Amino acid sequence: MARPPKVAVVGAGLSGLACAIGLERRGLRPDVFEKRSVVGGRFPNVEGFMRIADAPFGDALHFLWREYGLRVWVPNPIERLVFHSVRHEAVIRGPLGYTTLRGDQEGSFEKQLAQEFKGPIHFGRAADAISLAGDYDFVVVADGQDTIPRRLGFWRKIVSVRASAWVVEGPVPPTEIDIWLDPDLAGHGYAYILPWRERTGMAAIYEPDAGEGDEIHADRQARFLEVLRRRGLQARPLEGSQINDYEIGYPERCRDGPLLFVGNAAGCIQPLAGFGQLLSVISGFAAARAVVEGRPYEAFRGSDQRRRADVALRRLVDRFGADDFDRWIAALALIPFRDLFFSTNLPLLTWGGSLVSTFWPPAGEGPSGR
C-alpha cells in the first residue's frame, strides 16, 4: 500500500491555513511553517468582502460555508457604499458584502481559520520552499510573497502599489464604506474609510506607484487627512501599515514540480482594487484537493480569464484623470438599478474587463525579477 504524500505548507496565512485544513480533512497531516511567532502576526487591520469583487462566488460567508464548511464571523455587513469624486457622489445600497478583521487581533480571519486546523504549526520557522522540496512530496507556497516564482523566473508583474493607513475615531457609520476616486488623494488608486469597532474605523490610501516622488505621496496623504478632519475624524497612523513598492502580479504557472503556489504567491490579489481574501482561501482548498486527488491545479476557477480582465481594467484606470473619475461617478449616480449591479453574483467586473481587453489588449506587464 502506497504511503500518503508528505506535504509542507510554507505560511500560516489565509491560503496556507485553508490548504492545511483541506489536507487535514482528507486524512493528511501537513507540516505547517510560519516565520512569525503567531498566526496573523502582521499588523491588525480591517478589510472587506465585496460581492462585486468576489463574483461569481456570491455572498462570501454563504460560499465559505457551502463549499468548505467554514463558519466565518464578521463584525459588520456592508449596506451602503458611497463613491466620491472631485465634484460628484454616488450612493449604492444593498447587501454589498462584509467587513473582516485581519492580523493578530481577536476574531481575525486568520485566527478563525487557525482554530479550524487541529494540527501543529511550527512558528518562528522561515522555511525555504525550494529547499523543502527535497524532503517533501509537495510543498505549498503560501508565504504571501512573489519570492519563489521570481527566483524560478516566471513571475509576471502587473503593478506596484503604495499603501498607507490610519486608525480614525469619531462618527464612523458601522455599515458604510466611503471611497474617494480623486487623483489628488490617491493618484490612480483610491482612498477609503472602513468601519472597525464602535466609533472607530480604518482610513487608507491604495495607490499604484507611477514612479512619482515621495513628496507627491506625502501631499496626497496630507490632503486625505484634511478630508478626514473635515468629517470630524481624528486620525493616527496604523503602525506597520506603510507599504512601499509592493508588487502585484502572478506566476506564469501555479505549479512547478512539487511546488504549488497559493494566495498572493498565486496571484490572488486583484490589481484594480487589491481584493484577494476569498480567492486566497479558494486557492488553498484547491491545492489541497489537487494533492489528495492527483488533479491538475488551478488557483481559482477561470483564473486566466479573470487575470486578463483585471489587467485590462487596471490599465484603463491608469489613464484616468480627475475629469474621467468625475464622469464615471456622475454616470453611476444616474444608472437605474445600480444597487443591483453591486449586489449581484454575476461577474460584471470580469465581463467589463474582458470587453476592454478585446478592444484594447493589455501590454507591458512583462516578466519581472529574472
PDB file of C-alpha atoms in Angstrom, residues 154-286:
ATOM      1  CA  PHE A 154       8.225  33.004 -14.041  1.00  0.00           C
ATOM      2  CA  TRP A 155       6.720  35.854 -12.035  1.00  0.00           C
ATOM      3  CA  ARG A 156       4.862  38.476 -14.088  1.00  0.00           C
ATOM      4  CA  LYS A 157       4.454  41.927 -12.606  1.00  0.00           C
ATOM      5  CA  ILE A 158       1.245  43.892 -13.166  1.00  0.00           C
ATOM      6  CA  VAL A 159       1.660  46.893 -10.882  1.00  0.00           C
ATOM      7  CA  SER A 160       3.496  48.125  -7.799  1.00  0.00           C
ATOM      8  CA  VAL A 161       1.437  49.848  -5.131  1.00  0.00           C
ATOM      9  CA  ARG A 162       1.872  52.073  -2.137  1.00  0.00           C
ATOM     10  CA  ALA A 163      -0.477  51.964   0.819  1.00  0.00           C
ATOM     11  CA  SER A 164      -0.882  53.984   3.996  1.00  0.00           C
ATOM     12  CA  ALA A 165      -3.468  53.518   6.723  1.00  0.00           C
ATOM     13  CA  TRP A 166      -4.745  55.316   9.792  1.00  0.00           C
ATOM     14  CA  VAL A 167      -6.993  54.443  12.698  1.00  0.00           C
ATOM     15  CA  VAL A 168      -9.798  57.006  12.798  1.00  0.00           C
ATOM     16  CA  GLU A 169     -12.093  57.787  15.703  1.00  0.00           C
ATOM     17  CA  GLY A 170     -15.365  59.662  15.523  1.00  0.00           C
ATOM     18  CA  PRO A 171     -18.603  59.370  13.524  1.00  0.00           C
ATOM     19  CA  VAL A 172     -17.907  56.202  11.502  1.00  0.00           C
ATOM     20  CA  PRO A 173     -21.153  54.597  10.217  1.00  0.00           C
ATOM     21  CA  PRO A 174     -20.942  50.878  11.127  1.00  0.00           C
ATOM     22  CA  THR A 175     -22.302  49.526   7.838  1.00  0.00           C
ATOM     23  CA  GLU A 176     -20.914  52.050   5.333  1.00  0.00           C
ATOM     24  CA  ILE A 177     -17.797  52.287   3.192  1.00  0.00           C
ATOM     25  CA  ASP A 178     -16.708  55.613   1.716  1.00  0.00           C
ATOM     26  CA  ILE A 179     -14.425  55.567  -1.332  1.00  0.00           C
ATOM     27  CA  TRP A 180     -12.697  58.550  -2.960  1.00  0.00           C
ATOM     28  CA  LEU A 181     -11.671  58.388  -6.628  1.00  0.00           C
ATOM     29  CA  ASP A 182      -9.641  61.577  -6.752  1.00  0.00           C
ATOM     30  CA  PRO A 183      -6.105  61.793  -8.196  1.00  0.00           C
ATOM     31  CA  ASP A 184      -5.220  64.497  -5.653  1.00  0.00           C
ATOM     32  CA  LEU A 185      -5.845  61.983  -2.859  1.00  0.00           C
ATOM     33  CA  ALA A 186      -4.735  58.656  -4.347  1.00  0.00           C
ATOM     34  CA  GLY A 187      -3.365  59.073  -7.859  1.00  0.00           C
ATOM     35  CA  HIS A 188      -4.869  56.292  -9.989  1.00  0.00           C
ATOM     36  CA  GLY A 189      -5.924  54.364  -6.889  1.00  0.00           C
ATOM     37  CA  TYR A 190      -8.469  55.172  -4.233  1.00  0.00           C
ATOM     38  CA  ALA A 191      -8.817  56.331  -0.642  1.00  0.00           C
ATOM     39  CA  TYR A 192     -11.390  54.834   1.701  1.00  0.00           C
ATOM     40  CA  ILE A 193     -12.871  54.524   5.178  1.00  0.00           C
ATOM     41  CA  LEU A 194     -13.951  51.154   6.562  1.00  0.00           C
ATOM     42  CA  PRO A 195     -15.774  50.696   9.889  1.00  0.00           C
ATOM     43  CA  TRP A 196     -13.808  48.764  12.518  1.00  0.00           C
ATOM     44  CA  ARG A 197     -15.139  48.924  16.054  1.00  0.00           C
ATOM     45  CA  GLU A 198     -17.654  51.214  17.738  1.00  0.00           C
ATOM     46  CA  ARG A 199     -16.932  54.786  16.559  1.00  0.00           C
ATOM     47  CA  THR A 200     -13.634  53.550  15.129  1.00  0.00           C
ATOM     48  CA  GLY A 201     -12.634  52.902  11.550  1.00  0.00           C
ATOM     49  CA  MET A 202      -9.660  52.457   9.269  1.00  0.00           C
ATOM     50  CA  ALA A 203      -8.839  55.045   6.635  1.00  0.00           C
ATOM     51  CA  ALA A 204      -6.358  54.144   3.926  1.00  0.00           C
ATOM     52  CA  ILE A 205      -4.900  55.047   0.557  1.00  0.00           C
ATOM     53  CA  TYR A 206      -4.288  52.334  -2.057  1.00  0.00           C
ATOM     54  CA  GLU A 207      -2.148  53.892  -4.742  1.00  0.00           C
ATOM     55  CA  PRO A 208      -0.427  52.395  -7.809  1.00  0.00           C
ATOM     56  CA  ASP A 209       3.160  53.622  -7.847  1.00  0.00           C
ATOM     57  CA  ALA A 210       3.729  55.626 -11.014  1.00  0.00           C
ATOM     58  CA  GLY A 211       7.321  56.495 -10.126  1.00  0.00           C
ATOM     59  CA  GLU A 212       6.392  59.812  -8.521  1.00  0.00           C
ATOM     60  CA  GLY A 213       8.499  61.244  -5.736  1.00  0.00           C
ATOM     61  CA  ASP A 214       7.859  60.833  -2.040  1.00  0.00           C
ATOM     62  CA  GLU A 215       6.799  64.478  -1.792  1.00  0.00           C
ATOM     63  CA  ILE A 216       3.807  63.860  -4.065  1.00  0.00           C
ATOM     64  CA  HIS A 217       2.678  60.910  -1.962  1.00  0.00           C
ATOM     65  CA  ALA A 218       3.123  62.956   1.207  1.00  0.00           C
ATOM     66  CA  ASP A 219       0.998  65.760  -0.279  1.00  0.00           C
ATOM     67  CA  ARG A 220      -1.771  63.268  -1.104  1.00  0.00           C
ATOM     68  CA  GLN A 221      -1.675  61.887   2.412  1.00  0.00           C
ATOM     69  CA  ALA A 222      -1.947  65.404   3.830  1.00  0.00           C
ATOM     70  CA  ARG A 223      -4.964  66.167   1.623  1.00  0.00           C
ATOM     71  CA  PHE A 224      -6.698  62.962   2.666  1.00  0.00           C
ATOM     72  CA  LEU A 225      -6.035  63.667   6.338  1.00  0.00           C
ATOM     73  CA  GLU A 226      -7.706  67.047   5.808  1.00  0.00           C
ATOM     74  CA  VAL A 227     -10.736  65.247   4.316  1.00  0.00           C
ATOM     75  CA  LEU A 228     -10.881  63.090   7.432  1.00  0.00           C
ATOM     76  CA  ARG A 229     -10.573  66.119   9.693  1.00  0.00           C
ATOM     77  CA  ARG A 230     -13.485  67.853   7.938  1.00  0.00           C
ATOM     78  CA  ARG A 231     -15.600  64.759   8.594  1.00  0.00           C
ATOM     79  CA  GLY A 232     -14.925  65.103  12.311  1.00  0.00           C
ATOM     80  CA  LEU A 233     -12.489  62.180  12.475  1.00  0.00           C
ATOM     81  CA  GLN A 234      -9.287  62.050  14.488  1.00  0.00           C
ATOM     82  CA  ALA A 235      -6.590  60.036  12.733  1.00  0.00           C
ATOM     83  CA  ARG A 236      -3.420  58.353  13.945  1.00  0.00           C
ATOM     84  CA  PRO A 237      -1.087  56.202  11.818  1.00  0.00           C
ATOM     85  CA  LEU A 238      -1.770  52.472  11.881  1.00  0.00           C
ATOM     86  CA  GLU A 239       1.556  51.007  12.945  1.00  0.00           C
ATOM     87  CA  GLY A 240       3.188  48.795  10.326  1.00  0.00           C
ATOM     88  CA  SER A 241       0.748  49.761   7.584  1.00  0.00           C
ATOM     89  CA  GLN A 242       3.049  51.922   5.451  1.00  0.00           C
ATOM     90  CA  ILE A 243       3.781  49.839   2.353  1.00  0.00           C
ATOM     91  CA  ASN A 244       6.001  50.995  -0.482  1.00  0.00           C
ATOM     92  CA  ASP A 245       6.623  49.283  -3.805  1.00  0.00           C
ATOM     93  CA  TYR A 246       4.532  46.178  -3.105  1.00  0.00           C
ATOM     94  CA  GLU A 247       4.364  44.216  -6.320  1.00  0.00           C
ATOM     95  CA  ILE A 248       1.089  42.701  -7.520  1.00  0.00           C
ATOM     96  CA  GLY A 249       1.284  40.102 -10.261  1.00  0.00           C
ATOM     97  CA  TYR A 250       1.001  36.383 -10.867  1.00  0.00           C
ATOM     98  CA  PRO A 251       3.142  33.342 -11.723  1.00  0.00           C
ATOM     99  CA  GLU A 252       3.029  32.057 -15.277  1.00  0.00           C
ATOM    100  CA  ARG A 253       2.069  28.691 -13.785  1.00  0.00           C
ATOM    101  CA  CYS A 254       0.646  27.834 -10.380  1.00  0.00           C
ATOM    102  CA  ARG A 255       2.590  24.592 -10.074  1.00  0.00           C
ATOM    103  CA  ASP A 256       6.251  23.850 -10.663  1.00  0.00           C
ATOM    104  CA  GLY A 257       7.101  20.219  -9.939  1.00  0.00           C
ATOM    105  CA  PRO A 258       6.367  19.624  -6.235  1.00  0.00           C
ATOM    106  CA  LEU A 259       5.705  23.341  -5.609  1.00  0.00           C
ATOM    107  CA  LEU A 260       2.105  24.585  -5.559  1.00  0.00           C
ATOM    108  CA  PHE A 261       1.528  28.336  -5.275  1.00  0.00           C
ATOM    109  CA  VAL A 262      -1.468  29.668  -3.356  1.00  0.00           C
ATOM    110  CA  GLY A 263      -2.700  33.044  -2.130  1.00  0.00           C
ATOM    111  CA  ASN A 264      -0.621  36.069  -3.053  1.00  0.00           C
ATOM    112  CA  ALA A 265       2.097  33.800  -4.470  1.00  0.00           C
ATOM    113  CA  ALA A 266      -0.520  32.515  -6.943  1.00  0.00           C
ATOM    114  CA  GLY A 267      -1.645  35.982  -7.993  1.00  0.00           C
ATOM    115  CA  CYS A 268      -4.819  36.134  -5.899  1.00  0.00           C
ATOM    116  CA  ILE A 269      -4.543  39.884  -5.248  1.00  0.00           C
ATOM    117  CA  GLN A 270      -6.629  41.790  -7.770  1.00  0.00           C
ATOM    118  CA  PRO A 271      -4.603  44.674  -9.248  1.00  0.00           C
ATOM    119  CA  LEU A 272      -7.543  47.032  -9.666  1.00  0.00           C
ATOM    120  CA  ALA A 273      -8.503  47.389  -6.004  1.00  0.00           C
ATOM    121  CA  GLY A 274      -6.336  44.992  -4.011  1.00  0.00           C
ATOM    122  CA  PHE A 275      -9.017  42.473  -3.044  1.00  0.00           C
ATOM    123  CA  GLY A 276      -7.926  38.875  -2.549  1.00  0.00           C
ATOM    124  CA  GLN A 277      -9.194  37.300   0.679  1.00  0.00           C
ATOM    125  CA  LEU A 278     -11.760  34.977  -0.849  1.00  0.00           C
ATOM    126  CA  LEU A 279      -9.563  33.934  -3.774  1.00  0.00           C
ATOM    127  CA  SER A 280      -6.728  33.162  -1.361  1.00  0.00           C
ATOM    128  CA  VAL A 281      -8.915  30.774   0.643  1.00  0.00           C
ATOM    129  CA  ILE A 282     -10.228  29.178  -2.547  1.00  0.00           C
ATOM    130  CA  SER A 283      -6.673  28.624  -3.804  1.00  0.00           C
ATOM    131  CA  GLY A 284      -5.672  26.899  -0.553  1.00  0.00           C
ATOM    132  CA  PHE A 285      -8.523  24.408  -0.696  1.00  0.00           C
ATOM    133  CA  ALA A 286      -7.928  23.885  -4.432  1.00  0.00           C
TER     134      ALA A 286
END
